[in-house]
PDB file of C-alpha atoms and ligand atoms in Angstrom:
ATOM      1  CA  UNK A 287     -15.943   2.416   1.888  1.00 92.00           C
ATOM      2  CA  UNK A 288     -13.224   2.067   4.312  1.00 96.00           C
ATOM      3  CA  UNK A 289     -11.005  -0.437   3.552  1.00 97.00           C
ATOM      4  CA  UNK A 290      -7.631  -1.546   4.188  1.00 97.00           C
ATOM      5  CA  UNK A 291      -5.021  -3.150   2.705  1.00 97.00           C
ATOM      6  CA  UNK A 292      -2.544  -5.070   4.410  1.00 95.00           C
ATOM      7  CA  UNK A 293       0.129  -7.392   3.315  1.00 95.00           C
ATOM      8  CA  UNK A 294       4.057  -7.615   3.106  1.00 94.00           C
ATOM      9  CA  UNK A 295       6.295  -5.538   0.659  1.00 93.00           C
ATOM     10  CA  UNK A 296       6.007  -6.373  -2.873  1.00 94.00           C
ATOM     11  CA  UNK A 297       1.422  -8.175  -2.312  1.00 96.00           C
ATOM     12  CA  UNK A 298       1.215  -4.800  -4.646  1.00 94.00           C
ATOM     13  CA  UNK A 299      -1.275  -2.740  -1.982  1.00 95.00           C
ATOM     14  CA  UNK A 300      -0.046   0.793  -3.915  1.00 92.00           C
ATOM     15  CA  UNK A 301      -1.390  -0.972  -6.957  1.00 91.00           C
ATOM     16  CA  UNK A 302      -4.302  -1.644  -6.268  1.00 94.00           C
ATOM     17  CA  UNK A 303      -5.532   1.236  -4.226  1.00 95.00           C
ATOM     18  CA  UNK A 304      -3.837   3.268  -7.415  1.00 91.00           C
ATOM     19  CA  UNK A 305      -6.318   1.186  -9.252  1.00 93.00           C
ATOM     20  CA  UNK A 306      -9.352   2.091  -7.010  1.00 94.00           C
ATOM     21  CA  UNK A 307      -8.397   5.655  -6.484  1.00 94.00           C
ATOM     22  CA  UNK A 308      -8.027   6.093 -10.026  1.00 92.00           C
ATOM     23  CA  UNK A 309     -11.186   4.095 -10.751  1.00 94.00           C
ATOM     24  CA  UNK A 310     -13.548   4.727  -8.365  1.00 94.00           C
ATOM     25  CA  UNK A 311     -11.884   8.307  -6.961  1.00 93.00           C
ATOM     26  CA  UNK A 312     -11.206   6.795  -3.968  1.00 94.00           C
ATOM     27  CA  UNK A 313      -8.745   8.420  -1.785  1.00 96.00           C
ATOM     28  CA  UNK A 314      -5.649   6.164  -1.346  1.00 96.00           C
ATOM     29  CA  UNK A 315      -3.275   6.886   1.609  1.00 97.00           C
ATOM     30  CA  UNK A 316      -0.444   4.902   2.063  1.00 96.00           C
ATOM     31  CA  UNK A 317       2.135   5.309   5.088  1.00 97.00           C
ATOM     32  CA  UNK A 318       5.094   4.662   3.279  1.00 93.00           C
ATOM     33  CA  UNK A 319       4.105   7.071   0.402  1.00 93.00           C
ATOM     34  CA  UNK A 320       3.468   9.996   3.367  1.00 96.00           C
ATOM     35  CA  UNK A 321       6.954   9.381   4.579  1.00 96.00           C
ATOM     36  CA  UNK A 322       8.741   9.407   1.563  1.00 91.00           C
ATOM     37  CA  UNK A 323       7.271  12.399   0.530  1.00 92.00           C
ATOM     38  CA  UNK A 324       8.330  13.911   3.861  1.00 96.00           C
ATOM     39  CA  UNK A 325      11.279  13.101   3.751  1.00 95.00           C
ATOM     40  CA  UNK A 326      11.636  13.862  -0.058  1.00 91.00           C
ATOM     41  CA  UNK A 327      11.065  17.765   1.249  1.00 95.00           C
ATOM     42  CA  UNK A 328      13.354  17.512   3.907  1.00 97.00           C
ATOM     43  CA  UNK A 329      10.230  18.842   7.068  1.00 97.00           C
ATOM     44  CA  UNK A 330      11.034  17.676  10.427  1.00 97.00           C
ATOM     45  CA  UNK A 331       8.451  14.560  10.231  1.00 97.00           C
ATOM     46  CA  UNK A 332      10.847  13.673   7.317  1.00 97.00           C
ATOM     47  CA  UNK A 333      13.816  13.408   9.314  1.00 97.00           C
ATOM     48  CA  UNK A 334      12.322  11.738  12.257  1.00 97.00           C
ATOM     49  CA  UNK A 335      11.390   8.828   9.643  1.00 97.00           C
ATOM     50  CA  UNK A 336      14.102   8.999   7.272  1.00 96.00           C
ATOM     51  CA  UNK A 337      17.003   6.544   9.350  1.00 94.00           C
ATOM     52  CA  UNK A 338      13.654   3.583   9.832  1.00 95.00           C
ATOM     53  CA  UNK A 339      12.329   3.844   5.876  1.00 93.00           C
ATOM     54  CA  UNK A 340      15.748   3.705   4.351  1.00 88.00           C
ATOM     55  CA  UNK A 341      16.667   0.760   6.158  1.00 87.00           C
ATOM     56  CA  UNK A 342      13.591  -0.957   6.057  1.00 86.00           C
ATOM     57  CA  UNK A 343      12.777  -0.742   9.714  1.00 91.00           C
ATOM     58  CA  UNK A 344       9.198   0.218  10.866  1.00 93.00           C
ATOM     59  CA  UNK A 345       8.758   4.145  11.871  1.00 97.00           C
ATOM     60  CA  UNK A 346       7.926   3.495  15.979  1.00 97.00           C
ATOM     61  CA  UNK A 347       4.011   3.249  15.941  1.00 97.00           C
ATOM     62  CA  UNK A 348       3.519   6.811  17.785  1.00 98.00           C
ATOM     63  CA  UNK A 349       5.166   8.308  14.728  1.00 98.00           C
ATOM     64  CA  UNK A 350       2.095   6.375  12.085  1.00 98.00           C
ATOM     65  CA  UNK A 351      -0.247   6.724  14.408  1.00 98.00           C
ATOM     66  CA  UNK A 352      -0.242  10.274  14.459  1.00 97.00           C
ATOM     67  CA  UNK A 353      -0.027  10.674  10.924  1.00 98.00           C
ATOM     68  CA  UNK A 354      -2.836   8.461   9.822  1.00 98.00           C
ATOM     69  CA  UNK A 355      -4.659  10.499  12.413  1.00 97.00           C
ATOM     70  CA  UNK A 356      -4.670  13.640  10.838  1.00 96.00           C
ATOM     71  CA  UNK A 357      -5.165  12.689   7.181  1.00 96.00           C
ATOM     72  CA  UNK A 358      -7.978  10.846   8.114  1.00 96.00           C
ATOM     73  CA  UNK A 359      -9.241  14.351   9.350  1.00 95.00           C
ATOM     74  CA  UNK A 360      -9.031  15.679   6.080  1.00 96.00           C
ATOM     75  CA  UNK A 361     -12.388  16.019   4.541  1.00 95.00           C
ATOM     76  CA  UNK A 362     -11.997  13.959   1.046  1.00 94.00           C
ATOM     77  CA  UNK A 363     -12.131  10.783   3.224  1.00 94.00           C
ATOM     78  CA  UNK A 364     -15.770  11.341   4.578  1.00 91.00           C
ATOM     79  CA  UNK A 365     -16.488   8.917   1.438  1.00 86.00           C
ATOM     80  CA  UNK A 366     -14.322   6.390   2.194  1.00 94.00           C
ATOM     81  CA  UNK A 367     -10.566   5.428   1.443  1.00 97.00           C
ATOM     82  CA  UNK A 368      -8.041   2.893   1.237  1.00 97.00           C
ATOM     83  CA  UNK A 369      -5.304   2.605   3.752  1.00 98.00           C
ATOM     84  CA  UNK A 370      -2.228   0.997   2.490  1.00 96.00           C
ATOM     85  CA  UNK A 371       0.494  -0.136   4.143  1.00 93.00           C
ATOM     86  CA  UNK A 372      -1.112   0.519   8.084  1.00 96.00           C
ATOM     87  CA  UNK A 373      -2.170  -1.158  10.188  1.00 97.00           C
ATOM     88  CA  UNK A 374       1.516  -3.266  10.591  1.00 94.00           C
ATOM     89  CA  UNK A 375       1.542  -3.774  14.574  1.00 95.00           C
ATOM     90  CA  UNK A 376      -1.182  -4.292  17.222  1.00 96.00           C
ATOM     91  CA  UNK A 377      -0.881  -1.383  18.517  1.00 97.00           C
ATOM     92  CA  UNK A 378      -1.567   0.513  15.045  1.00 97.00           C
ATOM     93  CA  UNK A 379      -4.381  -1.536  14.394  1.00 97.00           C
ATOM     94  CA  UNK A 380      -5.830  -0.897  17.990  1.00 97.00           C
ATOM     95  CA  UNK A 381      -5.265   2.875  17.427  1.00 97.00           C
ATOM     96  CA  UNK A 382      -7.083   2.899  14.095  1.00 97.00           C
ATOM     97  CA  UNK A 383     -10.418   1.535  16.064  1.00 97.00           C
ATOM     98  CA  UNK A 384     -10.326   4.124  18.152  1.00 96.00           C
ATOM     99  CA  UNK A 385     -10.745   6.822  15.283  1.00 92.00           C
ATOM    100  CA  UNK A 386     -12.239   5.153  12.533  1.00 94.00           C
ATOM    101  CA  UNK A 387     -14.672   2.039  11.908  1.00 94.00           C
ATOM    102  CA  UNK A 388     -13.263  -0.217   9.073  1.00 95.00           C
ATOM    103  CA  UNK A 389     -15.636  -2.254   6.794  1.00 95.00           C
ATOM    104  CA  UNK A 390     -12.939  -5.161   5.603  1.00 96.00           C
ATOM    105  CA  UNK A 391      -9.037  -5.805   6.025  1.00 97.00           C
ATOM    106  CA  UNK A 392      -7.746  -7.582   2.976  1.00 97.00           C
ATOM    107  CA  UNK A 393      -4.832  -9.552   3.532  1.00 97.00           C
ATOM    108  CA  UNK A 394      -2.762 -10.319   0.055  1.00 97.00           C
ATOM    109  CA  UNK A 395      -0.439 -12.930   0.784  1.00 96.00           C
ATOM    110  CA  UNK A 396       2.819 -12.808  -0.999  1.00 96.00           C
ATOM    111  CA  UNK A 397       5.751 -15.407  -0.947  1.00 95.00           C
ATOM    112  CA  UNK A 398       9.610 -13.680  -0.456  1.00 94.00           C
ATOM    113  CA  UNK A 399      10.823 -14.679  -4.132  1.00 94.00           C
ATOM    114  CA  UNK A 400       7.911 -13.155  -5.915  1.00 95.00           C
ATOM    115  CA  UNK A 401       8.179 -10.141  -3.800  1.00 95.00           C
ATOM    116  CA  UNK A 402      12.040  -9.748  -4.276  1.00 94.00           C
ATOM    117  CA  UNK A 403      11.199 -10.069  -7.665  1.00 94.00           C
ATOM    118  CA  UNK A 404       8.889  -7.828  -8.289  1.00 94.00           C
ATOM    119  CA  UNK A 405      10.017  -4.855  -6.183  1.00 94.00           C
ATOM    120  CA  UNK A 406      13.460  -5.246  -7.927  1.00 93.00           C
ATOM    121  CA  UNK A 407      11.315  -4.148 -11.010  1.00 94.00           C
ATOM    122  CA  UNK A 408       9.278  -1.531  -9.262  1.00 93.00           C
ATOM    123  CA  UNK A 409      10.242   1.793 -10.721  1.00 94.00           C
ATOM    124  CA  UNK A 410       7.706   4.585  -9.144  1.00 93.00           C
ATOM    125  CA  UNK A 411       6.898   8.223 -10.570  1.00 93.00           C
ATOM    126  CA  UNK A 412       8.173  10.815  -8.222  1.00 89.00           C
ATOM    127  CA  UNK A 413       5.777  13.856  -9.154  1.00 89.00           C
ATOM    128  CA  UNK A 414       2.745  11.584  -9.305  1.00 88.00           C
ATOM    129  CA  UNK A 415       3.282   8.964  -7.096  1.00 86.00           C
ATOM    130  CA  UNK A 416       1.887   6.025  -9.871  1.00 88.00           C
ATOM    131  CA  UNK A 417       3.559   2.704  -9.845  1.00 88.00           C
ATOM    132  CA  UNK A 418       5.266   0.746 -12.608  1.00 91.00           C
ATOM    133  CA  UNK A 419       6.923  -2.214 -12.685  1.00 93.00           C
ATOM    134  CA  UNK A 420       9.965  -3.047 -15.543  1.00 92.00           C
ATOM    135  CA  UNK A 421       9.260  -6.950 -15.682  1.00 92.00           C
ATOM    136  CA  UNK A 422       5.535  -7.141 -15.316  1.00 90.00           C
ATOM    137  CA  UNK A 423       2.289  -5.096 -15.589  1.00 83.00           C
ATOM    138  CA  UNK A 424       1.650  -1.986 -15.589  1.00 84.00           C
ATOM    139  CA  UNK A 425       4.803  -1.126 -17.869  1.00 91.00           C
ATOM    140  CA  UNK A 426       5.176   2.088 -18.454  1.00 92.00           C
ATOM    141  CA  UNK A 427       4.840   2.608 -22.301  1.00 89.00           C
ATOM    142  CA  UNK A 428       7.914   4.520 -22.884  1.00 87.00           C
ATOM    143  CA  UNK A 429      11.095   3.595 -21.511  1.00 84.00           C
ATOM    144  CA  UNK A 430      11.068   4.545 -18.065  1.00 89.00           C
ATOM    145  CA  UNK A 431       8.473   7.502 -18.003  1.00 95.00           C
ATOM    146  CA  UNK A 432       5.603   8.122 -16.667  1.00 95.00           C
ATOM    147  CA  UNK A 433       2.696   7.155 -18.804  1.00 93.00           C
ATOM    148  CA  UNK A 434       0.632  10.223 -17.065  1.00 92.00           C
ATOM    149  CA  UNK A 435       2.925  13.282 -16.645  1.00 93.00           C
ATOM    150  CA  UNK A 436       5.886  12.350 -18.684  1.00 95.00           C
ATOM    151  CA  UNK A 437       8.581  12.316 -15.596  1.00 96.00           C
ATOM    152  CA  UNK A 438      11.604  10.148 -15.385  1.00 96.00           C
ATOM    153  CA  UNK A 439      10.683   7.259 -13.668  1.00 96.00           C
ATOM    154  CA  UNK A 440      13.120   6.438 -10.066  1.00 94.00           C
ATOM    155  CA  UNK A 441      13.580   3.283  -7.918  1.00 93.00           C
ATOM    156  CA  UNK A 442      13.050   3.109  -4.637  1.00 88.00           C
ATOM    157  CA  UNK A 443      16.166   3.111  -1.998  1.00 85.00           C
ATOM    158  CA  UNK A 444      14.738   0.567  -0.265  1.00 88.00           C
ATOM    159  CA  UNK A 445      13.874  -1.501  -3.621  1.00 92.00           C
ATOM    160  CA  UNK A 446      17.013  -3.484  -3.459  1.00 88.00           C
ATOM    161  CA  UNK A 447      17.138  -6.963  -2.820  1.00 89.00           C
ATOM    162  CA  UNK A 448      18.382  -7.373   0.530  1.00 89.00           C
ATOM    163  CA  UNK A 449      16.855  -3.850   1.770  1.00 90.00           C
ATOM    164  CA  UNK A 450      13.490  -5.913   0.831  1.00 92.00           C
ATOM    165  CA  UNK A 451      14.738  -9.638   2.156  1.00 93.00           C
ATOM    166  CA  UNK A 452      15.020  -6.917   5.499  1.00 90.00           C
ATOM    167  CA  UNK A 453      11.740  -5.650   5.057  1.00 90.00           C
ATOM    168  CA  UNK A 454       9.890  -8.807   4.862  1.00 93.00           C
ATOM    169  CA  UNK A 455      11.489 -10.516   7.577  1.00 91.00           C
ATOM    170  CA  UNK A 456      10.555  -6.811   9.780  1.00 88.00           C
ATOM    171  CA  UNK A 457       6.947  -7.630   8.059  1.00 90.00           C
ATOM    172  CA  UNK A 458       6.329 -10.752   9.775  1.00 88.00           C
ATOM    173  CA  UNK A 459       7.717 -10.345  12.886  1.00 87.00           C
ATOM    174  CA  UNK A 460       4.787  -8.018  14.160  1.00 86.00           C
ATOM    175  CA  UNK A 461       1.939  -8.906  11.776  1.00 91.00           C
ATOM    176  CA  UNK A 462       0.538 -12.499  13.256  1.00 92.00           C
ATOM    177  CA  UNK A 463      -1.053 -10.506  16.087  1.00 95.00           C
ATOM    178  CA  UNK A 464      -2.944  -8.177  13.668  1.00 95.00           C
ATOM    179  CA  UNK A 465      -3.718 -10.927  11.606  1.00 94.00           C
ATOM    180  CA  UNK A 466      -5.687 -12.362  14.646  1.00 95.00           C
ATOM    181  CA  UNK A 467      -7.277  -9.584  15.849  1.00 96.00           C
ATOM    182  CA  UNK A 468      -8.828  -8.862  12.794  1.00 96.00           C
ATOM    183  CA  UNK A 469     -10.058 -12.273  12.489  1.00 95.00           C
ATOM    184  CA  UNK A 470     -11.147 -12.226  15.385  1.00 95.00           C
ATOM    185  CA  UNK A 471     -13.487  -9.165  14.676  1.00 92.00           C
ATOM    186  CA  UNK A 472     -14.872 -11.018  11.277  1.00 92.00           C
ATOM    187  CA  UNK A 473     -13.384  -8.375   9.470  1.00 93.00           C
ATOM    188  CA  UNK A 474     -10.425 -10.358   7.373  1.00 96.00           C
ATOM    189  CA  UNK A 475     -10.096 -11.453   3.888  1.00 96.00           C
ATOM    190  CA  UNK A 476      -7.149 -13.130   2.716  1.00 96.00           C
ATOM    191  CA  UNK A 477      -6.588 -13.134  -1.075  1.00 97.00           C
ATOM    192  CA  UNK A 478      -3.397 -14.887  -2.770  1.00 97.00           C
ATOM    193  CA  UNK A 479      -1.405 -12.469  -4.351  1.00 96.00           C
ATOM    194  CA  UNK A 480       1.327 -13.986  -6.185  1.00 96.00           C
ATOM    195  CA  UNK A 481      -1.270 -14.281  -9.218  1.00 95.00           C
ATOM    196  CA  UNK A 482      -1.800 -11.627 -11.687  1.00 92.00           C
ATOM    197  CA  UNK A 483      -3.138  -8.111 -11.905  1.00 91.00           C
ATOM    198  CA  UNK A 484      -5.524  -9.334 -14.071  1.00 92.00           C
ATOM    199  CA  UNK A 485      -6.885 -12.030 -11.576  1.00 95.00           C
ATOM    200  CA  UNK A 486      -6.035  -9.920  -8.613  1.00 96.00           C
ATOM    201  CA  UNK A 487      -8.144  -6.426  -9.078  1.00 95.00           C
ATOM    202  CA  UNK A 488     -11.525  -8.224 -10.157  1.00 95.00           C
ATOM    203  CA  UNK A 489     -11.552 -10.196  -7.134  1.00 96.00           C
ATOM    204  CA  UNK A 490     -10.717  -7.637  -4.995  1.00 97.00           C
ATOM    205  CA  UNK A 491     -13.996  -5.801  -6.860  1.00 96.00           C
ATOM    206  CA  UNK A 492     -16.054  -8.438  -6.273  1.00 96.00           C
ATOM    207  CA  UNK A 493     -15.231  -8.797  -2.339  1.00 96.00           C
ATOM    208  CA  UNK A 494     -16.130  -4.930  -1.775  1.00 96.00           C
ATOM    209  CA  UNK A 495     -19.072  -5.298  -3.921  1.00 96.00           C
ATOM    210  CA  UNK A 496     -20.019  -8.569  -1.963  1.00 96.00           C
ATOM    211  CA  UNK A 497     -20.288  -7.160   1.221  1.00 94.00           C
ATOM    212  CA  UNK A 498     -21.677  -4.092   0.247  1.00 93.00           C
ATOM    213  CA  UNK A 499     -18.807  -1.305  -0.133  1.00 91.00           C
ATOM    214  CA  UNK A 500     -18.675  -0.582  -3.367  1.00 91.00           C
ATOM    215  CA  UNK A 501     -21.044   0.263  -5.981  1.00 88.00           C
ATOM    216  CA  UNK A 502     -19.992  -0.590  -9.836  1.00 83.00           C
ATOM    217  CA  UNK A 503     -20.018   2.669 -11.003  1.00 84.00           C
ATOM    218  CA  UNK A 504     -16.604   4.362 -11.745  1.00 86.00           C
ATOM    219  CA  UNK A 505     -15.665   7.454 -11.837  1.00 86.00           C
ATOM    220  CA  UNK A 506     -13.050   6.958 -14.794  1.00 81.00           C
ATOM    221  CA  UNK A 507     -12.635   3.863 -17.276  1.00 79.00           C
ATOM    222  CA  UNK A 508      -9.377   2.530 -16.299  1.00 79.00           C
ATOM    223  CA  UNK A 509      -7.790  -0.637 -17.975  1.00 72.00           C
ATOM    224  CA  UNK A 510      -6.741  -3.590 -16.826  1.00 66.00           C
ATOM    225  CA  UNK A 511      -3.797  -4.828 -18.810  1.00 60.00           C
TER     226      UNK A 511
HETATM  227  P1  AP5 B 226       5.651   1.075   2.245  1.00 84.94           P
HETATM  228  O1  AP5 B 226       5.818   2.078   1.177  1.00 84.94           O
HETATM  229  O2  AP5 B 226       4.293   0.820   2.784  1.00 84.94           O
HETATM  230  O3  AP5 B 226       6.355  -0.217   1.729  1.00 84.94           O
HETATM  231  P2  AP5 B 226       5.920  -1.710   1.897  1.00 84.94           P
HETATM  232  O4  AP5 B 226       4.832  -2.150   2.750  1.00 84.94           O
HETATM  233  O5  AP5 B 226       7.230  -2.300   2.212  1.00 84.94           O
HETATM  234  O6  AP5 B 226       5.193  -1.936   0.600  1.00 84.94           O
HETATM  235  P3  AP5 B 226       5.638  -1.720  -0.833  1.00 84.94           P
HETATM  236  O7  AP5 B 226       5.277  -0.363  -1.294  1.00 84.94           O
HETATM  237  O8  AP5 B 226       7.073  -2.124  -1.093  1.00 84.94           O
HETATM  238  O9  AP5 B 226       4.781  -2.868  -1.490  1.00 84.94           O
HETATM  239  P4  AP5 B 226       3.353  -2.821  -2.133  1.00 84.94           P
HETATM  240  O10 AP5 B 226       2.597  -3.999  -1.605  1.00 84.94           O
HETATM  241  O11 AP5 B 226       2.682  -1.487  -2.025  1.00 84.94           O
HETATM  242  O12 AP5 B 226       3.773  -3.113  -3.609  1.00 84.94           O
HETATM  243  P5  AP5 B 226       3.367  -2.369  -4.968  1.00 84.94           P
HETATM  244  O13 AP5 B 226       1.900  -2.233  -5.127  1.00 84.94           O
HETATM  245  O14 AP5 B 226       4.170  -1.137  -5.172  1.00 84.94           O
HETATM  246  O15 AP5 B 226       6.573   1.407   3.506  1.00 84.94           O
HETATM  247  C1  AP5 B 226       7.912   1.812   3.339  1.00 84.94           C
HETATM  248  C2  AP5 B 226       8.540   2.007   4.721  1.00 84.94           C
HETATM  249  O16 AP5 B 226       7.790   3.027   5.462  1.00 84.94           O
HETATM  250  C3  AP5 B 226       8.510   0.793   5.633  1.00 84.94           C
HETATM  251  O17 AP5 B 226       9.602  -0.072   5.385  1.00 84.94           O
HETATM  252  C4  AP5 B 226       8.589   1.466   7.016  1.00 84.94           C
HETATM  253  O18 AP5 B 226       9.888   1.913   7.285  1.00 84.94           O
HETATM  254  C5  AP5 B 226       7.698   2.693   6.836  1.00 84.94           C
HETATM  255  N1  AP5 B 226       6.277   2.441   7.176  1.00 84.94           N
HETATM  256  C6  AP5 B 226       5.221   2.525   6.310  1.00 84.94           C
HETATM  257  N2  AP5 B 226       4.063   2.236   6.942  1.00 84.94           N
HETATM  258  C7  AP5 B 226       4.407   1.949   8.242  1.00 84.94           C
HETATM  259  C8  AP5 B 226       3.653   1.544   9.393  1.00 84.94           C
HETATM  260  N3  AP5 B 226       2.324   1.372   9.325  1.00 84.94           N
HETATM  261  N4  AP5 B 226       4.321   1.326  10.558  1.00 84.94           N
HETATM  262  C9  AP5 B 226       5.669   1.503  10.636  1.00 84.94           C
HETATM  263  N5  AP5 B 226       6.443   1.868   9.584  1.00 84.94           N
HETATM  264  C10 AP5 B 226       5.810   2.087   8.404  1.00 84.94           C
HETATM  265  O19 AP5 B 226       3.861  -3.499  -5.975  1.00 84.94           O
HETATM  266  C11 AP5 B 226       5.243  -3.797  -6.070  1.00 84.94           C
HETATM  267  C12 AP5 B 226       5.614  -4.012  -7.523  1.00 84.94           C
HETATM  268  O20 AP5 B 226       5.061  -5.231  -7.978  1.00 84.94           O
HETATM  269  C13 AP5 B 226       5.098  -2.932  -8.461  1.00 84.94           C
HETATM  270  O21 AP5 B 226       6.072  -2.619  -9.403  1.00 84.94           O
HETATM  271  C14 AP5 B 226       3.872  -3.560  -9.127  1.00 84.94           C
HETATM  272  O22 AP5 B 226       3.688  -3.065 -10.435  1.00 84.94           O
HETATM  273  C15 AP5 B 226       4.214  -5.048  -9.109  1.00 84.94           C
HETATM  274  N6  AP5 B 226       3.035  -5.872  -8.888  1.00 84.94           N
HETATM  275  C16 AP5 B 226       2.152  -5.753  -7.863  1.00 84.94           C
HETATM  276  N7  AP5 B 226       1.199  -6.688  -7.955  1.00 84.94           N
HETATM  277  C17 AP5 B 226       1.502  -7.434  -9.067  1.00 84.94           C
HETATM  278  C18 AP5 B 226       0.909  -8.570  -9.670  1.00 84.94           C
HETATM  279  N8  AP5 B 226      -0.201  -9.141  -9.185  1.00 84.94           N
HETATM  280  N9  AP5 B 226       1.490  -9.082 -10.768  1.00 84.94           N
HETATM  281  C19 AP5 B 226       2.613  -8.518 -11.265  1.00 84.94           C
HETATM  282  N10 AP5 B 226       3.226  -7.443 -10.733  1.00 84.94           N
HETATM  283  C20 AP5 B 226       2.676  -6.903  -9.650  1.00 84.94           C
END
C-alpha cells in the first residue's frame, strides 16, 4: 500500500495516517513532522529548514526531495506507507515517480475557516508525535497530555492564525498543477474533509479497500471516537 495524502493545512492528513499507522502498522511519514524533528535537535538539515517551516513557506523542493528519498530507503516501507504532507509542487510529485510507484493520491479538500479553526486547536505530543485537537476529536483525555505517554502536550509555532491564513494561501499557489497531473494519471481521489472523523476515516477505508490496497485486518483495535 502506497498511498498518499495530500491536501492543505488543517484536511487532518497526520490524522489519519496516525490512524492507519496505528491501525494497520502502516508506516506514516510526513515532511513536516521530519523537519520539525530536525530542527527540534538542532542537525544541520534542521537549520537549513528552520527560517521556511516557521514562517509557513515551503522548504525549496531539492531540500524534500532528498529527504523523502532516503526514508523511503529504509526497509519498514517495503510494505507500504503513507506519505503526508508531499507531494506539494510538480516538481516533488515528478521526483516521487521516479523512485517509487504510488497506488492512489487522496486529495481531502478543506475550506480556510475550518482549517483556521481547527489548527488553532491542534495541540501535538512532542515525544510521540500523536495529534490532538482542544475543540474537536481526538481530545486528549486529560487536560493537555498525552493520552499514550503522559507528556505535556505543545502547539505548533506555525499553529497560529495568520501563520496558517500564510500557509494556505502558500498551499494553493503550487498545488493545481499536481492536482492535474495526478488526474491525469487516474490516480486521484478527492474526499471532502470538512466532515467528521467519524465520516472521514471509514471512507478513506473503504477507498483503499476498493481498489485493492488494503486488507481489513488490523494490526491493533483502534477507536474511532
Ligand atoms: P506540515 O506539517 O505538513 O503541515 P501542513 O501541510 O501545513 O499540514 P498540517 O500538519 O498543519 O495539517 P494536517 O492536514 O496534517 O492536519 P492534522 O491532521 O494535524 O508542514 C509544515 C511545514 O513544513 C510547511 O509549512 C513547509 O514549510 C514544510 N514542508 C512540509 N512538507 C513540505 C513539502 N512537501 N514541500 C515543501 N515544504 C514542506 O489536523 C489538524 C487538526 O485538526 C488536528 O488537531 C486534528 O485533530 C483536527 N482534525 C483533523 N481532521 C478533523 C476532522 N475531520 N474533524 C475534526 N477535527 C479534525
Amino acid at each position: 500500500m502506497r498511498v498518499v495524502l495530500i491536501g492543505a493545512p488543517g484536511a487532518g492528513k497526520g490524522v489519519y495516517a496516525q490512524y492507519f499507522r496505528d491501525k494497520y502498522c502502516i508506516p506514516h511519514i510526513s515532511t513536516g513532522d521530519i523537519f520539525r524533528d530536525e530542527i527540534s535537535r538542532g542537525t544541520e538539515l534542521g537549520l537549513r529548514v528552520k527560517q521556511y517551516v516557521e514562517r509557513g513557506l515551503l522548504v525549496p523542493d531539492e531540500i524534500v526531495i532528498d529527504v523523502v528519498k532516503k526514508r523511503l530507503q529504509q526497509p519498514d516501507t517495503q510494505r507500504g506507507f503513507i506519505l503526508d504532507g508531499f507531494p506539494r509542487t510538480i516538481v516533488q510529485a515528478r521526483a516521487l515517480d521516479e523512485f517509487t510507484n504510488i497506488d492512489i493520491t487522496i486529495h481531502l479538500l478543506v475550506s480556510e475557516e475550518v482549517a483556521v479553526r481547527r489548527l488553532s486547536g491542534r495541540r501535538v505530543c512532542p515525544v510521540c508525535g500523536r495529534v490532538y485537537n482542544i475543540y474537536y476529536e481526538p481530545k486528549p483525555r486529560v487536560n493537555e497530555k498525552c493520552d499514550y505517554d503522559g507528556t505535556q502536550l505543545i502547539q505548533r509555532q506555525d499553529d497560529y492564525p495568520e501563520v496558517v491564513r500564510q500557509r494556505y494561501r502558500v498551499f494553493y499557489e503550487t498545488f493545481t498543477p499536481v492536482l492535474d497531473y495526478y488526474t491525469s494519471t487516474r490516480r486521484l481521489v478527492e474526499v471532502n474533509a470538512d466532515k467528521t472523523l467519524s465520516e472521514i476515516l471509514p471512507l478513506l477505508e473503504k477507498i483503499l479497500v476498493d481498489i485493492g490496497v488494503l486488507k481489513l485486518n488490523p494490526c491493533r483495535d483502534v477507536k474511532i471516537d
